[in-house]
PDB file of C-alpha atoms in Angstrom:
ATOM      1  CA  UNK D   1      65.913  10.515 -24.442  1.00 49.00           C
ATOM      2  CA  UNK D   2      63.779   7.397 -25.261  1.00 49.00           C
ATOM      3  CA  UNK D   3      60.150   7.171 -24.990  1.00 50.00           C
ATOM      4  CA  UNK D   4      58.923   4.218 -22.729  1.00 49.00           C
ATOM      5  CA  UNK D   5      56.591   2.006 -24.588  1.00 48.00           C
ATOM      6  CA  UNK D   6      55.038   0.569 -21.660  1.00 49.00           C
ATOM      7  CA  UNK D   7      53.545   4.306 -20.703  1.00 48.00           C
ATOM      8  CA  UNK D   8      50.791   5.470 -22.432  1.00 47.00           C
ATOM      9  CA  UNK D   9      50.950   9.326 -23.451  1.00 47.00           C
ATOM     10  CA  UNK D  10      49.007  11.746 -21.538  1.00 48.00           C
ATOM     11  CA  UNK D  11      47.433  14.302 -24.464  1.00 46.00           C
ATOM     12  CA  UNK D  12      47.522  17.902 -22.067  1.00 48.00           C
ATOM     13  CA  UNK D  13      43.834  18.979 -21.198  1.00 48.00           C
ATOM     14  CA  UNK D  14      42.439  14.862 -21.019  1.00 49.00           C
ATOM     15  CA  UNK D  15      40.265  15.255 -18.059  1.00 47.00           C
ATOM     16  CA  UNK D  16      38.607  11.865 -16.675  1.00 47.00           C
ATOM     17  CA  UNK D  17      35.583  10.476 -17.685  1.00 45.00           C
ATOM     18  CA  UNK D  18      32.443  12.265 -15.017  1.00 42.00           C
ATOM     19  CA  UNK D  19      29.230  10.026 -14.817  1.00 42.00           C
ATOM     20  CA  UNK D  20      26.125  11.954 -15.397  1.00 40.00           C
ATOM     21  CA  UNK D  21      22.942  11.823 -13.557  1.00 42.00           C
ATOM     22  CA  UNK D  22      19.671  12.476 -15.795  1.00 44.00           C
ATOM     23  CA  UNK D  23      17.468  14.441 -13.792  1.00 56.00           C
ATOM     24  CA  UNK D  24      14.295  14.050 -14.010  1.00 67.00           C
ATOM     25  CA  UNK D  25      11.903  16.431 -15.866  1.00 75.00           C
ATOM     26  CA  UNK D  26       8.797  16.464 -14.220  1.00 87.00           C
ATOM     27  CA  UNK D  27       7.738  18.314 -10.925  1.00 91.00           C
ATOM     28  CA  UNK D  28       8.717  16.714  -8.081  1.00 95.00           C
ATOM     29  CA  UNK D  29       5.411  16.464  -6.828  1.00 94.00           C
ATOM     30  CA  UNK D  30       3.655  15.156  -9.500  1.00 95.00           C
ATOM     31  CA  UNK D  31       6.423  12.285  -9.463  1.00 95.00           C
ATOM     32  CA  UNK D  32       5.396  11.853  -5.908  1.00 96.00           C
ATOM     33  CA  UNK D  33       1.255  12.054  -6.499  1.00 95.00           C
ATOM     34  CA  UNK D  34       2.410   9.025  -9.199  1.00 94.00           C
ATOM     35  CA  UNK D  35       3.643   6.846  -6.957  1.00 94.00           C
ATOM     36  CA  UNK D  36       0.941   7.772  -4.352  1.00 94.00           C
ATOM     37  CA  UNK D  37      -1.801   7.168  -6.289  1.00 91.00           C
ATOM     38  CA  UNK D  38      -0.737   3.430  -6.929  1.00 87.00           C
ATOM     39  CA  UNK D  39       0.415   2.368  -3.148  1.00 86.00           C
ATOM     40  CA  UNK D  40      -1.871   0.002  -0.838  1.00 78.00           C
ATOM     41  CA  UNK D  41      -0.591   0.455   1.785  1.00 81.00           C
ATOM     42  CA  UNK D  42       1.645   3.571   3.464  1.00 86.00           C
ATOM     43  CA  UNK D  43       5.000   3.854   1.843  1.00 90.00           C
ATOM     44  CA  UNK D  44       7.940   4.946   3.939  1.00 91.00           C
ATOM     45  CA  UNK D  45       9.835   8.270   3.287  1.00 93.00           C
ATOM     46  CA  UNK D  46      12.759   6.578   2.409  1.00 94.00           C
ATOM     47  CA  UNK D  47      10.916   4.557  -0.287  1.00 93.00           C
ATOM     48  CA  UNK D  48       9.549   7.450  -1.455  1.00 94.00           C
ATOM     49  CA  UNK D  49      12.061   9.058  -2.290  1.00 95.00           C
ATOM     50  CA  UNK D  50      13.957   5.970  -3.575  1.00 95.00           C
ATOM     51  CA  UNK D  51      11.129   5.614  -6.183  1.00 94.00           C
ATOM     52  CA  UNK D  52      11.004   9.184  -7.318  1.00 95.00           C
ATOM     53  CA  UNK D  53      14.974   9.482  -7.429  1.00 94.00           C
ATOM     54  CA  UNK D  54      15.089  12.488  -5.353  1.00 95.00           C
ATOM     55  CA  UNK D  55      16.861  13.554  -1.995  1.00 95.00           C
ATOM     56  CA  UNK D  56      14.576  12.977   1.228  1.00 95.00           C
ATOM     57  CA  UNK D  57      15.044  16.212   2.235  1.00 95.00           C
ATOM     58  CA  UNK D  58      12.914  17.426  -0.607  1.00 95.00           C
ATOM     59  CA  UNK D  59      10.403  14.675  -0.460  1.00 96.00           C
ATOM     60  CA  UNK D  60       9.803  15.454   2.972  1.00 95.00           C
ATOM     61  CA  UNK D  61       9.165  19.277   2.017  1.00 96.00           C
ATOM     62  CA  UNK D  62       7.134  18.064  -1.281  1.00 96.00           C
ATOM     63  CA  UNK D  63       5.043  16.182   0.886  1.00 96.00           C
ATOM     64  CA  UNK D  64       4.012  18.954   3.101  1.00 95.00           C
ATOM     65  CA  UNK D  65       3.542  20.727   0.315  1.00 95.00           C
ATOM     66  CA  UNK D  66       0.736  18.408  -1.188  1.00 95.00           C
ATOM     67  CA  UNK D  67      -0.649  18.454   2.410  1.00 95.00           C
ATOM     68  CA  UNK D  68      -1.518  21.949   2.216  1.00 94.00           C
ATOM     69  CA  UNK D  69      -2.733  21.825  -1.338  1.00 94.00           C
ATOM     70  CA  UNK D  70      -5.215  19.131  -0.462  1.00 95.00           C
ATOM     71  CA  UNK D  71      -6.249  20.934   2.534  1.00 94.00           C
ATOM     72  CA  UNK D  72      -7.184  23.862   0.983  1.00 92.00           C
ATOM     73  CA  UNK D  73      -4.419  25.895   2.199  1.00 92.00           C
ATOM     74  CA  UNK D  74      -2.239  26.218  -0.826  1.00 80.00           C
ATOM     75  CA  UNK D  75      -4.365  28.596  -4.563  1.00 84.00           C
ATOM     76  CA  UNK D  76      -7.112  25.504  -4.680  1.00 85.00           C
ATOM     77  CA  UNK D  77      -9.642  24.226  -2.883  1.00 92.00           C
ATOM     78  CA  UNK D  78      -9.791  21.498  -0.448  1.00 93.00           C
ATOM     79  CA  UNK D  79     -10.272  18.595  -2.173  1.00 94.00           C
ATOM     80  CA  UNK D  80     -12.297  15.252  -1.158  1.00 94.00           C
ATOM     81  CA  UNK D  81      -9.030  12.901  -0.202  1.00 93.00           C
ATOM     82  CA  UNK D  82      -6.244  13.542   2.076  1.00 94.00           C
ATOM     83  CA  UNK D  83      -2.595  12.800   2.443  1.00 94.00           C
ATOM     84  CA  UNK D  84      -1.573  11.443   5.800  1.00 92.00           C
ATOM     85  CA  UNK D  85       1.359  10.064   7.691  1.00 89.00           C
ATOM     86  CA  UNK D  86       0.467   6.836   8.907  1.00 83.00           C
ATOM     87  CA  UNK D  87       2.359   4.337  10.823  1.00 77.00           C
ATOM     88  CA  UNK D  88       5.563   5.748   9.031  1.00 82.00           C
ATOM     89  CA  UNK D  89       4.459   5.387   5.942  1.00 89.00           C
ATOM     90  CA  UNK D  90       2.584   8.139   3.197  1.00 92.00           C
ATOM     91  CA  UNK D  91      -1.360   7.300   1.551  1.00 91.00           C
ATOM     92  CA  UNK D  92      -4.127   9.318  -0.023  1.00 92.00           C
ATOM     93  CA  UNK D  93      -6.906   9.021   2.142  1.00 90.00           C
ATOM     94  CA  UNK D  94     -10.938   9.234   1.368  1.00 89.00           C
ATOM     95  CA  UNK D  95     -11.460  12.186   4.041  1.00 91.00           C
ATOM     96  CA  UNK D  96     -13.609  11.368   6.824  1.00 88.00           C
ATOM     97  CA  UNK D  97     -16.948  13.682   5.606  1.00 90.00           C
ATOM     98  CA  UNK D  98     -17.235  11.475   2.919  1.00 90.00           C
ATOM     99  CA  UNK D  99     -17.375   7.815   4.335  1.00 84.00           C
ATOM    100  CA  UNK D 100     -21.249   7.326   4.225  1.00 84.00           C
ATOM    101  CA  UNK D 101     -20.830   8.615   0.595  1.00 87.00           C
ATOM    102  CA  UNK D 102     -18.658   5.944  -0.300  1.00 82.00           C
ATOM    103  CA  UNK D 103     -19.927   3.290   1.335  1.00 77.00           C
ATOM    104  CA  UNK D 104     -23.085   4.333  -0.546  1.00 80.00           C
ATOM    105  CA  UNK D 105     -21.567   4.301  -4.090  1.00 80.00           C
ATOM    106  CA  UNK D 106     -19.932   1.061  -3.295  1.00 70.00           C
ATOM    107  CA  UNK D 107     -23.486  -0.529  -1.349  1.00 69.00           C
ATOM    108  CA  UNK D 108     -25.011   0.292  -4.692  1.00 68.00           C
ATOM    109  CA  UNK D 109     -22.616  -1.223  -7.413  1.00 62.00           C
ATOM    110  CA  UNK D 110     -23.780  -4.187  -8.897  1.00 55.00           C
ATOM    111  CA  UNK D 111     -23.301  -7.417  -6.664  1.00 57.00           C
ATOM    112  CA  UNK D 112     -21.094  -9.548  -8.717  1.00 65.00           C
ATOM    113  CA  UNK D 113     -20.296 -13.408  -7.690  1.00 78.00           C
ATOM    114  CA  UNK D 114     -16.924 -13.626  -5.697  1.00 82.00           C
ATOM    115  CA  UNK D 115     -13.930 -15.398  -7.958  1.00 85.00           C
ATOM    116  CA  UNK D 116     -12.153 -18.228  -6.441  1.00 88.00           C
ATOM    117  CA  UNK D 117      -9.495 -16.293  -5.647  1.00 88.00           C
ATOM    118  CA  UNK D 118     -11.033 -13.593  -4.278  1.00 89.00           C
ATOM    119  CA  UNK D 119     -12.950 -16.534  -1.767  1.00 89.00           C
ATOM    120  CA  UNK D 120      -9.919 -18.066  -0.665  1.00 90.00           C
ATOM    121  CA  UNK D 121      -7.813 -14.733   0.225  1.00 92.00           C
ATOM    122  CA  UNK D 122     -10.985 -14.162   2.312  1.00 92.00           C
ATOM    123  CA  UNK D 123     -11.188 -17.260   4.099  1.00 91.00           C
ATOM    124  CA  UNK D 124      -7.207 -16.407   4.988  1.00 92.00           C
ATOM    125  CA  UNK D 125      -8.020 -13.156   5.965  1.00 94.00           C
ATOM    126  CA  UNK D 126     -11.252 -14.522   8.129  1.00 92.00           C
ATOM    127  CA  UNK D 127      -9.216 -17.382   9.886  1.00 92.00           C
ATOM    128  CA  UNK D 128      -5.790 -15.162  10.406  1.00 92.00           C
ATOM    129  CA  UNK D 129      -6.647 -11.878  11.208  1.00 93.00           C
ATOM    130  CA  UNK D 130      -5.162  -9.713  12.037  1.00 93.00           C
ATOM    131  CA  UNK D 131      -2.874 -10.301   9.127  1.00 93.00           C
ATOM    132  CA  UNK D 132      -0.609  -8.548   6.344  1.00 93.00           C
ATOM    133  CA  UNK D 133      -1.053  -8.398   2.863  1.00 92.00           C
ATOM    134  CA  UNK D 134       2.116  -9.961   2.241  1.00 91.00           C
ATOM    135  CA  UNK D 135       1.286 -12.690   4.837  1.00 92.00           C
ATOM    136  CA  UNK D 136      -1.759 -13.410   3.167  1.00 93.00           C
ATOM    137  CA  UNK D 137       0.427 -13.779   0.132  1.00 91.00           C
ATOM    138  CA  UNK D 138       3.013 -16.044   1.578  1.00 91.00           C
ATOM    139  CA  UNK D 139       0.122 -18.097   2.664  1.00 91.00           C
ATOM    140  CA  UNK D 140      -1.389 -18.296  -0.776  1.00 90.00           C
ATOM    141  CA  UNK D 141       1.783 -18.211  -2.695  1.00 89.00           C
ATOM    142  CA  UNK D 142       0.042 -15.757  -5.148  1.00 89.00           C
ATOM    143  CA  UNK D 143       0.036 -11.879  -5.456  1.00 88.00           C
ATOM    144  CA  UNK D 144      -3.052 -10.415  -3.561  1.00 90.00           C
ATOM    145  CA  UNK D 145      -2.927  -6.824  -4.367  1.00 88.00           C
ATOM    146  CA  UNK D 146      -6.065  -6.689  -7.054  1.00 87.00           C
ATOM    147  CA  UNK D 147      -8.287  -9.338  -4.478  1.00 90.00           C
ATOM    148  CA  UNK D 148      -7.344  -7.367  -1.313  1.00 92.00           C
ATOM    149  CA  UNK D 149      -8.332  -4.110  -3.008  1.00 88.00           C
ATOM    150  CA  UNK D 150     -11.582  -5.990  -4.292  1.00 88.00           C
ATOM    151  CA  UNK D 151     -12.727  -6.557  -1.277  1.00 91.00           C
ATOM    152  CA  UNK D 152     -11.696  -3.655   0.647  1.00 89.00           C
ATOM    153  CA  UNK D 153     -14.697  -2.314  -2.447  1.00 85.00           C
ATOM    154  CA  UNK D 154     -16.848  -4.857  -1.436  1.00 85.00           C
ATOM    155  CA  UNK D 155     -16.882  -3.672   1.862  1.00 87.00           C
ATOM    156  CA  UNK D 156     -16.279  -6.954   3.171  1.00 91.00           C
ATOM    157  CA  UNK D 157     -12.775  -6.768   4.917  1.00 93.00           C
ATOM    158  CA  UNK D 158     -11.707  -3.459   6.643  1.00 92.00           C
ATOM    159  CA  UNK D 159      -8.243  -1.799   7.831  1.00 91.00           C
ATOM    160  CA  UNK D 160      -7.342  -2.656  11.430  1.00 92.00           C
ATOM    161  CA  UNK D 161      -4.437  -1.069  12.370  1.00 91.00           C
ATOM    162  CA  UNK D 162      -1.031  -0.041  10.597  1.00 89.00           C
ATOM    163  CA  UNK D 163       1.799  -2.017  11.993  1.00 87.00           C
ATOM    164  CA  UNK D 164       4.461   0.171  13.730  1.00 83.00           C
ATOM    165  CA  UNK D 165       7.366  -0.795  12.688  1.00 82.00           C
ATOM    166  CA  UNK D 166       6.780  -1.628   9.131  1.00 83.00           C
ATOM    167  CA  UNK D 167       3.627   0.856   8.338  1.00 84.00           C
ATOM    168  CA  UNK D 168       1.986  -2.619   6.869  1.00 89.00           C
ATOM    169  CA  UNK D 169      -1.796  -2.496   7.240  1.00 92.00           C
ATOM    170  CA  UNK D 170      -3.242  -4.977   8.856  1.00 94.00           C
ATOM    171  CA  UNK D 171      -6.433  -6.016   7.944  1.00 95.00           C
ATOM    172  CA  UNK D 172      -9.500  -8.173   9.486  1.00 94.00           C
ATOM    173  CA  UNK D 173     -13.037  -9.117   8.520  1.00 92.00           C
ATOM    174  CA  UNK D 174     -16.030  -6.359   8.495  1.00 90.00           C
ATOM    175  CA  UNK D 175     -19.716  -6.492   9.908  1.00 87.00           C
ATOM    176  CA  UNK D 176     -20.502  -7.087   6.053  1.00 84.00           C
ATOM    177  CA  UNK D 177     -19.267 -10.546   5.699  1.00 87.00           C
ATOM    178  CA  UNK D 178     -20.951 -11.283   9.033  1.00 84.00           C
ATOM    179  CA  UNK D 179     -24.223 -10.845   8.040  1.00 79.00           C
ATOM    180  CA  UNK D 180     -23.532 -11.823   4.080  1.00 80.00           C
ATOM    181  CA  UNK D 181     -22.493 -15.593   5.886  1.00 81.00           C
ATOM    182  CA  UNK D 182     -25.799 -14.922   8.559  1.00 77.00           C
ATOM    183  CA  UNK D 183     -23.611 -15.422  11.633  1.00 80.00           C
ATOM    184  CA  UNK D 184     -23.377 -13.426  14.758  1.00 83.00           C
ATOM    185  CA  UNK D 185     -19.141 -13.680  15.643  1.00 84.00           C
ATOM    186  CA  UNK D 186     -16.433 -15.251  13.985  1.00 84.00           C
ATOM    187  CA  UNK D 187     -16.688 -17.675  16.745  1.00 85.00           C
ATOM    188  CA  UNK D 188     -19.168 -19.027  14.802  1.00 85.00           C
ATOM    189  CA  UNK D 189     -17.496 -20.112  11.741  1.00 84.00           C
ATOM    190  CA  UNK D 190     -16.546 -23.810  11.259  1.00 84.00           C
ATOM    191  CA  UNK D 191     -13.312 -25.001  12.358  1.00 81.00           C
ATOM    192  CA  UNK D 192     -10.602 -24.941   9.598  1.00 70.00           C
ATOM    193  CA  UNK D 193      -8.759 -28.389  10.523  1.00 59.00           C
ATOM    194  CA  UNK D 194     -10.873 -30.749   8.874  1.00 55.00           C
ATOM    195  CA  UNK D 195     -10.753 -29.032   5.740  1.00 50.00           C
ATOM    196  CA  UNK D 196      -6.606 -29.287   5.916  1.00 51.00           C
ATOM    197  CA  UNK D 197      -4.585 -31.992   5.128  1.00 48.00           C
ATOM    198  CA  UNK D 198      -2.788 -32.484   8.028  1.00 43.00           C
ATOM    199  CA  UNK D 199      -5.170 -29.750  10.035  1.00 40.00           C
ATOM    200  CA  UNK D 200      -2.379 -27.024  10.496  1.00 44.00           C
ATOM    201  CA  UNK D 201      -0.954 -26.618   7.066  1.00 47.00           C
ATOM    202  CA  UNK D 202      -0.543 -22.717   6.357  1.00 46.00           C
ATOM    203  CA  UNK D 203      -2.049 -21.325   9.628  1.00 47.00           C
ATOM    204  CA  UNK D 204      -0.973 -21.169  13.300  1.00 47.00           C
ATOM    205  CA  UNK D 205      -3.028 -22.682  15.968  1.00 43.00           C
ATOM    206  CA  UNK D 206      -5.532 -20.978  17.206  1.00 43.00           C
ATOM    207  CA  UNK D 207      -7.436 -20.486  14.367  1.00 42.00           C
ATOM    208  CA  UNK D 208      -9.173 -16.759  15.049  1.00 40.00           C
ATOM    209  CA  UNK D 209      -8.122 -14.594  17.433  1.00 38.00           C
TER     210      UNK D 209
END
């Protein structure tokens, strides 16, 4: 008998190469708080448990779990944020009993000048609300994460609504700026064509809603 030299020998107990998952060492809810503690707006379960690299199933049931811890009803005590579903999506809340608090904290910081930035994603916000984050972004062409979250502190746009669909918050003016610019309505704010090349460029028409 001759050996075929076009077949390679097969050595008795070769088994195929398996591909390994790594899994991950940490808690699954402290993977979970991580990514919690960094979101703007509510992140879908499905992200969630994309970004933690764990089954949905358990996300879900992690989730509850840090419900009930923040609530009070797991060995600690109830603590001063929440956890809520909102609009399909997961965020750490301020709870409720503590709003005049922080609106205190935050009244009494320092005023600090406004940077450009900062100005124009508020003139967007003022003109187009209600509007998204990431519409505000295409608008600008710029990442507005750090400006948006400056000033949600300064107290001078608010949360709307959470879209339902998407779970994107939409946001809108406060009070605040209204009284900061010494007007009585956004009615009252000066009409953004002039200041535009061609009068439309980067907003619909019908400038505030």
């Amino acid at each position: 008998m001759t050996n075929d030299p076009q077949t390679a020998p097969e050595i008795e107990g070769d088994e195929p190469a398996v591909e390994r998952t790594v899994e991950p060492t940490t808690p699954l809810t402290e993977r979970l708080e991580a990514i919690l503690l960094i979101v703007d707006e509510p992140i879908g379960l499905m992200a969630l448990a994309a970004a933690v690299g764990s089954p949905v199933p358990a996300v879900r049931q992690s989730l509850e779990t840090l419900v009930d811890d923040y609530d009070g009803r797991g060995q600690g005590p109830r603590r001063g944020f929440e956890l809520r579903e909102v609009g399909g999506g997961w965020r750490l809340y301020v709870r409720e009993d503590h709003d005049d608090l922080v609106a205190e904290f935050i009244g009494g910081q320092a005023p600090a000048r406004l940077s450009q930035a900062a100005l124009e994603t508020l003139a967007v916000i003022a003109y187009k609300q209600p509007v998204t984050r990431s519409q505000v972004a295409s608008i600008r062409a710029v990442n507005v994460d750090s400006v948006v979250r400056t000033l949600l502190a300064r107290g001078l746009i608010t949360e709307l609504f959470a879209d339902s669909e998407t779970g994107a918050i939409n946001y809108g003016t406060s009070d605040a700026l209204l009284q900061h610019l010494g007007i009585n309505s956004l009615d009252e704010l000066p009409p953004i064509s002039p200041l535009l090349d061609d009068g439309a460029d980067g907003f619909d028409e019908g400038v505030i809603r």
